[in-house]
């Protein structure tokens, strides 16, 4: 859209113009194009998750039997050393079936939690009325997207702080559920262009 084909084309652009159009991100991109990066190297953080499995002595078909096993596994997961001090945004239930297939569902919580009762209730609601395509040989539960537990302080003056915190939390839940950011934002690219498609672009919405 900008007519840039090489790094050389990019570094030839005036710094002032890049700053006016893209702000600090434009200036940083220009520095990187020149091989200048003063920020320390930070390793990419892998999502933290822990799992536990239970193999049934005899294959089961009843939802209540699966829930009873899930109750036991949840207790083990919440007592896991890697879970200490952390809450989870999601829970995965995976069933190994006797026909060789796997039945799996992902639960994403509206707010991160470490509550045994809340997780079990969510599982019960998801499994309610479910008929498994075959008997269940084994059950695996996975706590996914573990994060630090933090308190929430209300704003002293306006409700804007609370609204923003709820927005960031909702965006985090969407990223956890889909594995990518499904929300986009519009940014100006060539506002002066007579072609509407060149005036603006969609990029991932990052808090």
Steps between C-alpha positions, in 0.01 A plus 500: 500500500786738573695398191783354708672190362833489686651611830694756296172656387390524861818654644488766228179642649532816713494429874268795560245363255507155658460650847208715384323205340579213737630666818768329711440166322603657170821637650579166663446318170742741334761438771461123457536537123835670568602214730462709815323336794569617854241281669616188689432159351193345667410137440150422383281375783331169430144455628506315831273198532487189715313176444399182677362174365287224646460161330180314583532136606193428288372726218213724612213659309322699771559877528483475880790255503707742292408789733599297806840435342527868402438602861795287607728634223408862577611452859835365381543782249421775750748346746773486236813697593500688167145621565581663836413869498358483148155503349389354169311651210392171351449129550525223241323166543629225273358148489671200340222283354498125455454540122841668477364852461532795740218719629616845613343825618655833608348715776598867525410679823368856501755582771813301595426264788649243734165388641446124501121544524484747213702278268297192589172688447623619160591142406163371616319765295705417190448124535130522588304290254812382317500153347852380428549330162675210675602383846764709676834335575686797651442859609751785473449846648723795408519835677603738222621857486602521866562855619580682823218574737440870559253715685268752339482854635211724400565844364487781758357755258334344195387163371738523202778309676266212576365499144851485353598216734189306398586566133858372540368194685247427224769534232721259695216248514446527123870446430501200735189350340596540133880490523527835320359851539165506312445872572646751256545876500511754219817703446571770245743403227448752220223737617577725204438227244193526277465120511304401816676163528836675532393753761470255789609150602397242759752375756473283812365686800764490773425650846 
